[in-house]
mmCIF file of C-alpha atoms in Angstrom:
data_model
loop_
_atom_site.group_PDB
_atom_site.id
_atom_site.type_symbol
_atom_site.label_atom_id
_atom_site.label_comp_id
_atom_site.label_asym_id
_atom_site.label_seq_id
_atom_site.Cartn_x
_atom_site.Cartn_y
_atom_site.Cartn_z
ATOM 1 C CA MET T 1010 -43.774 25.394 37.395
ATOM 2 C CA PHE T 1011 -44.297 28.703 34.423
ATOM 3 C CA LEU T 1012 -47.593 29.147 32.523
ATOM 4 C CA PHE T 1013 -51.329 30.865 33.068
ATOM 5 C CA SER T 1014 -55.116 31.034 34.341
ATOM 6 C CA LYS T 1015 -58.134 29.445 35.357
ATOM 7 C CA LYS T 1016 -57.931 25.526 37.276
ATOM 8 C CA LYS T 1017 -58.402 23.540 34.484
ATOM 9 C CA GLU T 1018 -58.034 20.220 33.894
ATOM 10 C CA VAL T 1019 -54.786 19.049 32.087
ATOM 11 C CA ILE T 1020 -53.416 16.521 30.740
ATOM 12 C CA GLY T 1021 -50.103 14.849 31.089
ATOM 13 C CA ILE T 1022 -47.874 14.260 28.652
ATOM 14 C CA ASP T 1023 -43.986 13.831 29.071
ATOM 15 C CA ILE T 1024 -42.031 14.134 26.070
ATOM 16 C CA GLY T 1025 -38.692 11.430 27.206
ATOM 17 C CA SER T 1026 -36.319 10.754 25.218
ATOM 18 C CA SER T 1027 -37.137 7.053 24.473
ATOM 19 C CA SER T 1028 -41.319 7.612 24.649
ATOM 20 C CA VAL T 1029 -44.372 9.846 24.666
ATOM 21 C CA LYS T 1030 -46.131 9.170 27.341
ATOM 22 C CA LEU T 1031 -49.947 10.028 28.500
ATOM 23 C CA ILE T 1032 -52.258 10.425 32.183
ATOM 24 C CA GLN T 1033 -55.998 11.723 32.088
ATOM 25 C CA LEU T 1034 -56.640 12.076 35.491
ATOM 26 C CA LYS T 1035 -60.735 13.219 37.042
ATOM 27 C CA ASP T 1036 -60.152 15.199 39.872
ATOM 28 C CA LEU T 1037 -62.501 13.826 42.923
ATOM 29 C CA LYS T 1038 -62.055 16.285 45.136
ATOM 30 C CA GLY T 1039 -59.101 14.152 47.441
ATOM 31 C CA SER T 1040 -58.412 11.562 45.685
ATOM 32 C CA TYR T 1041 -57.967 10.733 41.458
ATOM 33 C CA GLN T 1042 -59.598 8.496 39.037
ATOM 34 C CA LEU T 1043 -57.734 7.073 35.969
ATOM 35 C CA LEU T 1044 -59.050 8.197 33.187
ATOM 36 C CA ASN T 1045 -56.978 6.957 30.238
ATOM 37 C CA ALA T 1046 -53.316 5.667 29.979
ATOM 38 C CA GLY T 1047 -50.815 5.525 26.812
ATOM 39 C CA ILE T 1048 -46.701 5.156 25.151
ATOM 40 C CA ILE T 1049 -46.022 5.473 22.675
ATOM 41 C CA ALA T 1050 -41.778 5.222 21.634
ATOM 42 C CA LEU T 1051 -40.056 7.721 20.170
ATOM 43 C CA PRO T 1052 -37.016 6.668 17.794
ATOM 44 C CA PRO T 1053 -33.636 7.532 19.058
ATOM 45 C CA GLU T 1054 -32.966 11.149 17.896
ATOM 46 C CA ALA T 1055 -36.124 12.923 18.088
ATOM 47 C CA ILE T 1056 -35.163 14.283 21.611
ATOM 48 C CA VAL T 1057 -31.163 14.879 21.548
ATOM 49 C CA ASP T 1058 -29.436 16.448 25.361
ATOM 50 C CA ASN T 1059 -33.204 17.381 26.516
ATOM 51 C CA THR T 1060 -33.347 19.662 22.984
ATOM 52 C CA ILE T 1061 -36.296 18.522 20.586
ATOM 53 C CA MET T 1062 -35.115 17.919 17.280
ATOM 54 C CA ASP T 1063 -37.503 16.536 15.192
ATOM 55 C CA SER T 1064 -40.838 17.641 15.909
ATOM 56 C CA LEU T 1065 -43.319 16.297 13.380
ATOM 57 C CA THR T 1066 -42.163 12.794 14.899
ATOM 58 C CA ILE T 1067 -42.881 13.809 18.627
ATOM 59 C CA VAL T 1068 -46.309 16.225 16.774
ATOM 60 C CA ASN T 1069 -47.386 12.510 15.500
ATOM 61 C CA ALA T 1070 -46.488 10.304 18.390
ATOM 62 C CA ILE T 1071 -49.177 13.165 20.199
ATOM 63 C CA LYS T 1072 -51.326 13.237 17.771
ATOM 64 C CA SER T 1073 -51.524 9.493 17.659
ATOM 65 C CA LEU T 1074 -52.079 8.875 21.195
ATOM 66 C CA VAL T 1075 -54.848 11.619 21.908
ATOM 67 C CA THR T 1076 -56.626 10.139 19.464
ATOM 68 C CA SER T 1077 -56.745 6.023 20.176
ATOM 69 C CA LEU T 1078 -57.184 6.876 24.167
ATOM 70 C CA GLY T 1079 -60.276 9.033 22.495
ATOM 71 C CA VAL T 1080 -58.283 12.275 24.683
ATOM 72 C CA LYS T 1081 -60.936 15.278 23.663
ATOM 73 C CA ALA T 1082 -59.347 17.659 25.794
ATOM 74 C CA LYS T 1083 -56.962 20.189 24.877
ATOM 75 C CA ASP T 1084 -55.115 22.211 27.713
ATOM 76 C CA ALA T 1085 -51.542 19.606 28.441
ATOM 77 C CA ALA T 1086 -48.958 19.877 30.926
ATOM 78 C CA CYS T 1087 -45.257 18.930 30.316
ATOM 79 C CA SER T 1088 -41.815 18.584 32.240
ATOM 80 C CA ILE T 1089 -38.061 19.807 31.627
ATOM 81 C CA SER T 1090 -34.806 18.642 32.793
ATOM 82 C CA GLY T 1091 -31.250 18.583 32.567
ATOM 83 C CA ASN T 1092 -29.590 21.525 31.144
ATOM 84 C CA SER T 1093 -33.075 22.923 29.830
ATOM 85 C CA VAL T 1094 -33.878 24.109 33.428
ATOM 86 C CA ILE T 1095 -31.786 25.743 36.527
ATOM 87 C CA ILE T 1096 -33.664 25.284 39.378
ATOM 88 C CA ARG T 1097 -31.702 27.017 41.923
ATOM 89 C CA LYS T 1098 -32.628 28.076 46.482
ATOM 90 C CA ILE T 1099 -32.259 31.207 46.996
ATOM 91 C CA THR T 1100 -32.527 33.007 50.391
ATOM 92 C CA LEU T 1101 -34.346 36.677 50.282
ATOM 93 C CA PRO T 1102 -35.271 39.585 53.021
ATOM 94 C CA MET T 1103 -38.919 38.573 53.400
ATOM 95 C CA MET T 1104 -42.018 39.650 51.668
ATOM 96 C CA PRO T 1105 -45.043 39.337 50.196
ATOM 97 C CA VAL T 1106 -45.426 37.270 47.076
ATOM 98 C CA GLU T 1107 -46.932 39.981 45.754
ATOM 99 C CA GLU T 1108 -43.773 42.159 45.672
ATOM 100 C CA LEU T 1109 -41.871 39.100 45.194
ATOM 101 C CA GLU T 1110 -43.859 39.010 41.951
ATOM 102 C CA ASP T 1111 -41.818 43.023 41.519
ATOM 103 C CA GLN T 1112 -38.673 41.627 42.388
ATOM 104 C CA ILE T 1113 -38.079 38.545 41.158
ATOM 105 C CA THR T 1114 -36.881 39.684 37.858
ATOM 106 C CA TRP T 1115 -33.714 41.632 39.197
ATOM 107 C CA GLU T 1116 -33.285 39.493 41.622
ATOM 108 C CA ALA T 1117 -32.346 36.613 39.923
ATOM 109 C CA GLU T 1118 -30.143 38.070 37.418
ATOM 110 C CA GLN T 1119 -27.377 37.313 39.905
ATOM 111 C CA TYR T 1120 -28.540 33.637 39.653
ATOM 112 C CA ILE T 1121 -28.611 33.029 36.043
ATOM 113 C CA PRO T 1122 -26.072 32.202 33.684
ATOM 114 C CA PHE T 1123 -28.552 33.520 30.760
ATOM 115 C CA ASP T 1124 -30.065 37.339 29.743
ATOM 116 C CA ILE T 1125 -32.151 38.246 31.367
ATOM 117 C CA ASN T 1126 -34.738 38.888 28.536
ATOM 118 C CA ASP T 1127 -34.434 35.164 27.083
ATOM 119 C CA VAL T 1128 -35.459 33.033 30.237
ATOM 120 C CA ASN T 1129 -39.235 31.968 31.720
ATOM 121 C CA MET T 1130 -39.339 32.284 34.748
ATOM 122 C CA ASP T 1131 -41.266 30.760 38.129
ATOM 123 C CA PHE T 1132 -40.702 30.837 42.086
ATOM 124 C CA GLN T 1133 -41.763 29.099 44.998
ATOM 125 C CA ILE T 1134 -42.059 30.843 48.741
ATOM 126 C CA LEU T 1135 -40.637 28.273 50.581
ATOM 127 C CA SER T 1136 -39.587 28.503 53.962
ATOM 128 C CA PRO T 1137 -38.212 30.419 56.672
ATOM 129 C CA ASP T 1138 -34.523 31.030 55.891
ATOM 130 C CA SER T 1139 -34.168 28.666 60.313
ATOM 131 C CA ILE T 1140 -30.842 30.970 60.472
ATOM 132 C CA ASP T 1141 -32.378 34.374 60.234
ATOM 133 C CA PRO T 1142 -35.773 34.760 60.006
ATOM 134 C CA SER T 1143 -36.211 37.844 58.826
ATOM 135 C CA LYS T 1144 -35.030 35.884 55.555
ATOM 136 C CA MET T 1145 -36.946 33.572 53.901
ATOM 137 C CA ILE T 1146 -35.617 30.620 50.960
ATOM 138 C CA VAL T 1147 -36.878 30.981 47.854
ATOM 139 C CA LEU T 1148 -36.674 28.403 45.086
ATOM 140 C CA LEU T 1149 -36.485 29.918 41.809
ATOM 141 C CA VAL T 1150 -36.950 27.567 38.459
ATOM 142 C CA ALA T 1151 -35.591 28.784 35.234
ATOM 143 C CA SER T 1152 -35.481 27.522 31.595
ATOM 144 C CA LYS T 1153 -34.794 29.433 27.795
ATOM 145 C CA ARG T 1154 -37.453 30.993 26.354
ATOM 146 C CA ASP T 1155 -36.319 29.636 23.324
ATOM 147 C CA ILE T 1156 -37.036 25.659 24.311
ATOM 148 C CA ILE T 1157 -40.629 26.546 26.273
ATOM 149 C CA ASN T 1158 -41.232 27.800 23.150
ATOM 150 C CA ASP T 1159 -40.345 24.310 20.937
ATOM 151 C CA TYR T 1160 -43.214 22.361 23.210
ATOM 152 C CA VAL T 1161 -45.777 25.006 22.805
ATOM 153 C CA ALA T 1162 -45.559 24.865 19.188
ATOM 154 C CA VAL T 1163 -44.954 21.501 19.492
ATOM 155 C CA PHE T 1164 -48.049 21.122 21.340
ATOM 156 C CA ASN T 1165 -50.320 23.702 19.402
ATOM 157 C CA GLU T 1166 -48.829 21.610 15.669
ATOM 158 C CA ALA T 1167 -50.628 18.501 17.489
ATOM 159 C CA GLY T 1168 -53.923 20.871 18.047
ATOM 160 C CA MET T 1169 -52.705 21.257 21.860
ATOM 161 C CA ALA T 1170 -52.488 24.093 24.438
ATOM 162 C CA LEU T 1171 -49.729 23.739 26.451
ATOM 163 C CA SER T 1172 -50.789 25.828 29.753
ATOM 164 C CA VAL T 1173 -48.567 23.986 31.881
ATOM 165 C CA VAL T 1174 -44.824 23.618 32.135
ATOM 166 C CA ASP T 1175 -42.786 21.403 35.258
ATOM 167 C CA VAL T 1176 -40.066 20.250 36.167
ATOM 168 C CA ASP T 1177 -39.101 16.264 36.229
ATOM 169 C CA SER T 1178 -38.283 16.101 39.917
ATOM 170 C CA PHE T 1179 -41.139 18.676 40.778
ATOM 171 C CA ALA T 1180 -43.889 16.279 38.706
ATOM 172 C CA VAL T 1181 -42.050 12.506 40.436
ATOM 173 C CA GLN T 1182 -43.238 14.415 43.969
ATOM 174 C CA ASN T 1183 -46.111 15.329 42.765
ATOM 175 C CA ALA T 1184 -47.164 12.024 42.053
ATOM 176 C CA PHE T 1185 -45.392 10.451 44.732
ATOM 177 C CA GLU T 1186 -46.745 12.629 47.550
ATOM 178 C CA ILE T 1187 -50.361 11.392 46.010
ATOM 179 C CA ASN T 1188 -49.339 7.901 45.931
ATOM 180 C CA HIS T 1189 -47.404 7.551 49.660
ATOM 181 C CA ASP T 1190 -47.220 8.283 52.627
ATOM 182 C CA VAL T 1191 -44.805 9.431 54.701
ATOM 183 C CA GLY T 1192 -43.508 10.891 57.854
ATOM 184 C CA SER T 1193 -43.498 15.121 58.085
ATOM 185 C CA GLU T 1194 -39.663 14.206 59.652
ATOM 186 C CA ASP T 1195 -38.598 11.817 57.271
ATOM 187 C CA VAL T 1196 -36.590 13.247 54.364
ATOM 188 C CA VAL T 1197 -36.238 10.508 51.337
ATOM 189 C CA ALA T 1198 -34.379 10.522 48.410
ATOM 190 C CA LEU T 1199 -37.315 10.719 44.365
ATOM 191 C CA ILE T 1200 -35.124 9.544 42.100
ATOM 192 C CA ASN T 1201 -36.605 9.473 38.456
ATOM 193 C CA ILE T 1202 -34.274 7.037 35.754
ATOM 194 C CA GLY T 1203 -34.766 7.481 32.078
ATOM 195 C CA ALA T 1204 -33.463 7.406 28.948
ATOM 196 C CA SER T 1205 -30.283 10.012 29.176
ATOM 197 C CA VAL T 1206 -31.293 12.109 32.635
ATOM 198 C CA MET T 1207 -30.906 10.972 36.080
ATOM 199 C CA ASN T 1208 -33.226 13.528 38.494
ATOM 200 C CA ILE T 1209 -31.924 13.264 41.885
ATOM 201 C CA ASN T 1210 -35.181 15.035 44.073
ATOM 202 C CA VAL T 1211 -34.072 14.825 48.183
ATOM 203 C CA VAL T 1212 -37.791 15.811 49.690
ATOM 204 C CA LYS T 1213 -38.567 16.564 53.424
ATOM 205 C CA ASP T 1214 -43.306 17.454 54.463
ATOM 206 C CA GLY T 1215 -43.504 18.436 50.710
ATOM 207 C CA ILE T 1216 -40.287 20.480 50.616
ATOM 208 C CA SER T 1217 -37.452 20.573 48.096
ATOM 209 C CA LEU T 1218 -33.972 20.206 50.178
ATOM 210 C CA PHE T 1219 -31.677 19.441 46.972
ATOM 211 C CA THR T 1220 -32.256 18.949 43.651
ATOM 212 C CA ARG T 1221 -29.504 18.158 40.868
ATOM 213 C CA ASP T 1222 -30.284 16.446 37.463
ATOM 214 C CA VAL T 1223 -27.630 13.208 36.223
ATOM 215 C CA GLN T 1224 -26.774 13.493 32.221
ATOM 216 C CA VAL T 1225 -26.693 9.362 32.224
ATOM 217 C CA GLY T 1226 -29.204 6.947 32.751
ATOM 218 C CA GLY T 1227 -31.185 4.404 31.156
ATOM 219 C CA ASN T 1228 -29.257 4.600 27.382
ATOM 220 C CA LEU T 1229 -26.561 4.218 28.464
ATOM 221 C CA TYR T 1230 -27.368 0.337 29.683
ATOM 222 C CA THR T 1231 -27.763 0.136 25.409
ATOM 223 C CA GLU T 1232 -24.562 1.678 24.742
ATOM 224 C CA GLU T 1233 -22.146 -0.339 26.646
ATOM 225 C CA ILE T 1234 -24.132 -3.777 25.873
ATOM 226 C CA GLN T 1235 -23.809 -2.868 22.211
ATOM 227 C CA LYS T 1236 -20.337 -2.146 22.592
ATOM 228 C CA GLN T 1237 -19.123 -4.991 24.841
ATOM 229 C CA LEU T 1238 -21.485 -7.938 22.841
ATOM 230 C CA GLY T 1239 -20.792 -6.590 19.845
ATOM 231 C CA VAL T 1240 -24.240 -6.312 18.963
ATOM 232 C CA SER T 1241 -27.032 -3.615 16.241
ATOM 233 C CA SER T 1242 -28.079 -0.236 19.528
ATOM 234 C CA TYR T 1243 -32.234 -2.471 17.675
ATOM 235 C CA ASP T 1244 -30.718 -5.807 19.425
ATOM 236 C CA ALA T 1245 -28.641 -4.459 22.114
ATOM 237 C CA GLU T 1246 -32.015 -2.537 23.517
ATOM 238 C CA SER T 1247 -34.460 -5.308 22.757
ATOM 239 C CA MET T 1248 -32.058 -7.046 24.896
ATOM 240 C CA LYS T 1249 -31.978 -4.527 27.724
ATOM 241 C CA LEU T 1250 -35.729 -5.123 28.094
ATOM 242 C CA LEU T 1251 -36.066 -9.085 28.000
ATOM 243 C CA ALA T 1252 -33.021 -9.802 30.071
ATOM 244 C CA SER T 1253 -35.017 -10.960 32.586
ATOM 245 C CA GLU T 1254 -36.709 -13.585 30.329
ATOM 246 C CA THR T 1255 -33.603 -14.803 29.745
ATOM 247 C CA ASN T 1256 -30.433 -16.260 30.670
ATOM 248 C CA ASP T 1257 -26.660 -14.738 29.472
ATOM 249 C CA PRO T 1258 -24.486 -14.816 31.541
ATOM 250 C CA GLU T 1259 -22.525 -12.046 30.030
ATOM 251 C CA LEU T 1260 -25.468 -9.906 29.049
ATOM 252 C CA PHE T 1261 -25.814 -10.285 33.426
ATOM 253 C CA GLU T 1262 -22.505 -9.327 33.838
ATOM 254 C CA VAL T 1263 -23.037 -6.530 30.757
ATOM 255 C CA LEU T 1264 -25.623 -4.978 33.271
ATOM 256 C CA VAL T 1265 -24.848 -5.596 36.774
ATOM 257 C CA LYS T 1266 -21.585 -3.039 35.399
ATOM 258 C CA VAL T 1267 -24.244 -0.127 34.634
ATOM 259 C CA ASN T 1268 -25.895 -0.517 37.919
ATOM 260 C CA GLU T 1269 -22.669 -0.040 39.209
ATOM 261 C CA THR T 1270 -21.926 2.906 37.518
ATOM 262 C CA ILE T 1271 -25.638 4.604 38.426
ATOM 263 C CA SER T 1272 -25.721 3.866 41.634
ATOM 264 C CA GLN T 1273 -22.559 4.994 42.383
ATOM 265 C CA GLU T 1274 -23.613 8.275 40.567
ATOM 266 C CA ILE T 1275 -26.964 8.220 43.042
ATOM 267 C CA ARG T 1276 -24.549 7.200 46.014
ATOM 268 C CA ARG T 1277 -22.266 10.548 45.005
ATOM 269 C CA SER T 1278 -25.380 13.085 44.822
ATOM 270 C CA LEU T 1279 -26.881 11.785 47.697
ATOM 271 C CA ASP T 1280 -23.249 12.018 49.648
ATOM 272 C CA PHE T 1281 -23.716 15.367 48.804
ATOM 273 C CA TYR T 1282 -26.235 16.352 50.020
ATOM 274 C CA ASN T 1283 -25.849 14.026 53.595
ATOM 275 C CA SER T 1284 -22.610 16.276 53.366
ATOM 276 C CA THR T 1285 -24.457 19.465 53.833
ATOM 277 C CA ALA T 1286 -27.366 18.616 55.933
ATOM 278 C CA SER T 1287 -27.672 18.617 59.281
ATOM 279 C CA ASP T 1288 -29.787 16.715 60.926
ATOM 280 C CA ASP T 1289 -32.304 15.888 57.973
ATOM 281 C CA ARG T 1290 -30.768 13.170 56.595
ATOM 282 C CA ILE T 1291 -32.215 10.887 54.224
ATOM 283 C CA ALA T 1292 -34.053 7.206 55.689
ATOM 284 C CA LYS T 1293 -35.392 6.075 52.616
ATOM 285 C CA VAL T 1294 -34.705 6.703 48.574
ATOM 286 C CA PHE T 1295 -38.053 5.895 45.901
ATOM 287 C CA VAL T 1296 -37.172 5.114 42.290
ATOM 288 C CA SER T 1297 -38.943 5.941 39.163
ATOM 289 C CA GLY T 1298 -38.409 5.838 34.991
ATOM 290 C CA GLY T 1299 -37.056 2.438 32.573
ATOM 291 C CA SER T 1300 -33.982 1.984 34.284
ATOM 292 C CA SER T 1301 -35.213 1.596 37.568
ATOM 293 C CA LYS T 1302 -37.119 -2.257 36.144
ATOM 294 C CA GLY T 1303 -33.817 -3.306 35.226
ATOM 295 C CA TYR T 1304 -32.232 -6.185 36.385
ATOM 296 C CA LYS T 1305 -31.366 -6.110 39.625
ATOM 297 C CA PHE T 1306 -30.939 -2.626 39.915
ATOM 298 C CA ILE T 1307 -32.628 -1.771 43.264
ATOM 299 C CA GLU T 1308 -30.779 -4.776 45.075
ATOM 300 C CA SER T 1309 -28.227 -3.422 43.331
ATOM 301 C CA VAL T 1310 -28.572 0.350 44.984
ATOM 302 C CA GLY T 1311 -29.678 -0.382 47.613
ATOM 303 C CA ASP T 1312 -26.097 -2.019 48.597
ATOM 304 C CA LYS T 1313 -24.108 1.111 47.397
ATOM 305 C CA VAL T 1314 -26.382 3.551 49.754
ATOM 306 C CA GLY T 1315 -27.442 1.853 52.807
ATOM 307 C CA ILE T 1316 -30.122 2.277 53.050
ATOM 308 C CA PRO T 1317 -33.762 1.156 51.526
ATOM 309 C CA VAL T 1318 -34.765 1.103 48.066
ATOM 310 C CA GLU T 1319 -38.541 1.212 46.558
ATOM 311 C CA THR T 1320 -40.183 1.701 43.188
ATOM 312 C CA ILE T 1321 -42.867 4.515 43.899
ATOM 313 C CA ASN T 1322 -45.920 2.877 42.387
ATOM 314 C CA PRO T 1323 -47.815 6.306 40.933
ATOM 315 C CA PHE T 1324 -51.361 4.286 40.268
ATOM 316 C CA ALA T 1325 -51.255 3.314 43.846
ATOM 317 C CA LYS T 1326 -54.158 4.910 45.208
ATOM 318 C CA LEU T 1327 -55.226 6.494 42.433
ATOM 319 C CA LYS T 1328 -59.588 4.942 41.085
ATOM 320 C CA TYR T 1329 -59.885 3.385 37.703
ATOM 321 C CA ASN T 1330 -62.182 1.044 36.627
ATOM 322 C CA GLU T 1331 -60.441 -2.787 35.950
ATOM 323 C CA LYS T 1332 -62.313 -3.750 32.952
ATOM 324 C CA ASP T 1333 -60.709 -0.360 31.571
ATOM 325 C CA PHE T 1334 -56.994 -0.884 32.997
ATOM 326 C CA ASP T 1335 -55.688 -4.479 33.983
ATOM 327 C CA PRO T 1336 -53.817 -4.314 36.663
ATOM 328 C CA GLU T 1337 -51.064 -6.233 36.015
ATOM 329 C CA TYR T 1338 -50.540 -3.780 32.918
ATOM 330 C CA LEU T 1339 -50.333 -0.486 35.397
ATOM 331 C CA GLN T 1340 -47.333 -2.455 37.675
ATOM 332 C CA GLU T 1341 -45.570 -2.991 34.864
ATOM 333 C CA ILE T 1342 -45.695 0.391 33.394
ATOM 334 C CA GLY T 1343 -46.103 2.094 36.541
ATOM 335 C CA PRO T 1344 -41.989 3.207 37.071
ATOM 336 C CA LEU T 1345 -42.257 4.822 33.501
ATOM 337 C CA MET T 1346 -45.367 6.495 34.310
ATOM 338 C CA THR T 1347 -44.528 8.424 37.464
ATOM 339 C CA VAL T 1348 -43.696 11.935 36.062
ATOM 340 C CA THR T 1349 -46.647 11.593 33.387
ATOM 341 C CA VAL T 1350 -48.466 11.096 36.459
ATOM 342 C CA GLY T 1351 -47.676 14.372 38.255
ATOM 343 C CA LEU T 1352 -47.801 16.220 34.988
ATOM 344 C CA ALA T 1353 -51.274 14.844 34.709
ATOM 345 C CA ILE T 1354 -52.835 16.138 38.417
ATOM 346 C CA ARG T 1355 -51.632 19.639 37.987
ATOM 347 C CA ARG T 1356 -54.309 22.070 37.140
ATOM 348 C CA VAL T 1357 -54.135 25.727 34.777
ATOM 349 C CA GLY T 1358 -52.494 28.500 36.445
ATOM 350 C CA ASP T 1359 -50.651 26.242 39.050
ATOM 351 C CA LYS T 1360 -47.253 27.620 40.938
#
């Protein structure tokens, strides 16, 4: 949601704590064609608490993906989440967007717990205030400038230009909206479970009503398997990924307990939203991220929140050549690529 000009297409590159993912799309005016898709794993210490710790490994991962896929474009979009980003909805007097651009720095100082000179910031006017029509609701997004600079440096080292920086929750929303049809009055919760952070975004008719990042994710499964079953971190990760192919009751018991923990976190966030919403109560939950593919995860969340739960398919309405992309493979990697697809539909100069 931050940065630059000219409506050029970008390469979506999602740098997560467990992998780097790349998507390239072609805009077909009303739809998109999938040109490239790839994933490369990262070692556990490359990203810690959403902070780049091993830039060389990440640079090499980006270069490897770009080279192996034959990507020629140089403009990239990435995203941030968790402690790296601050999202606030604020109420301001109604004014033209040009005037708000002049005033937003002063207004934002009240809501950002850092020196305003140390942050990158962007905003979007959402709607008039339903209570006071002389005011408007504005979405404010900010991140510490040094974090953005770290990402800019990584892409520069990889021979690319970081032209768009988005937020994970909003990238998921973009991917969801081009692939899934929901009514304008429907309120849905979009939940993306990454390795270390879970992004929650409640949406109605394209407007984000509530966002929250929770510091819990797929790594919790690995840690609990390692602790409860006395195996190495490497073996625990393998057991987690291959759980559906085994029939290990001890492993299933650990996975179910972690499902319960994460489902409880989801319910707590959705209950908080519902308690503050008037009539816009959540009707359905859509999940994405690698952990959404886990053993009985969908069932666990459905039982806990008491409303339908479905997996986002970020490739559902994309056009692609089946000679180039195996539909079963796309279905398999879909939950992992939701953020990346959302990034790939961005354009240089987007708000």
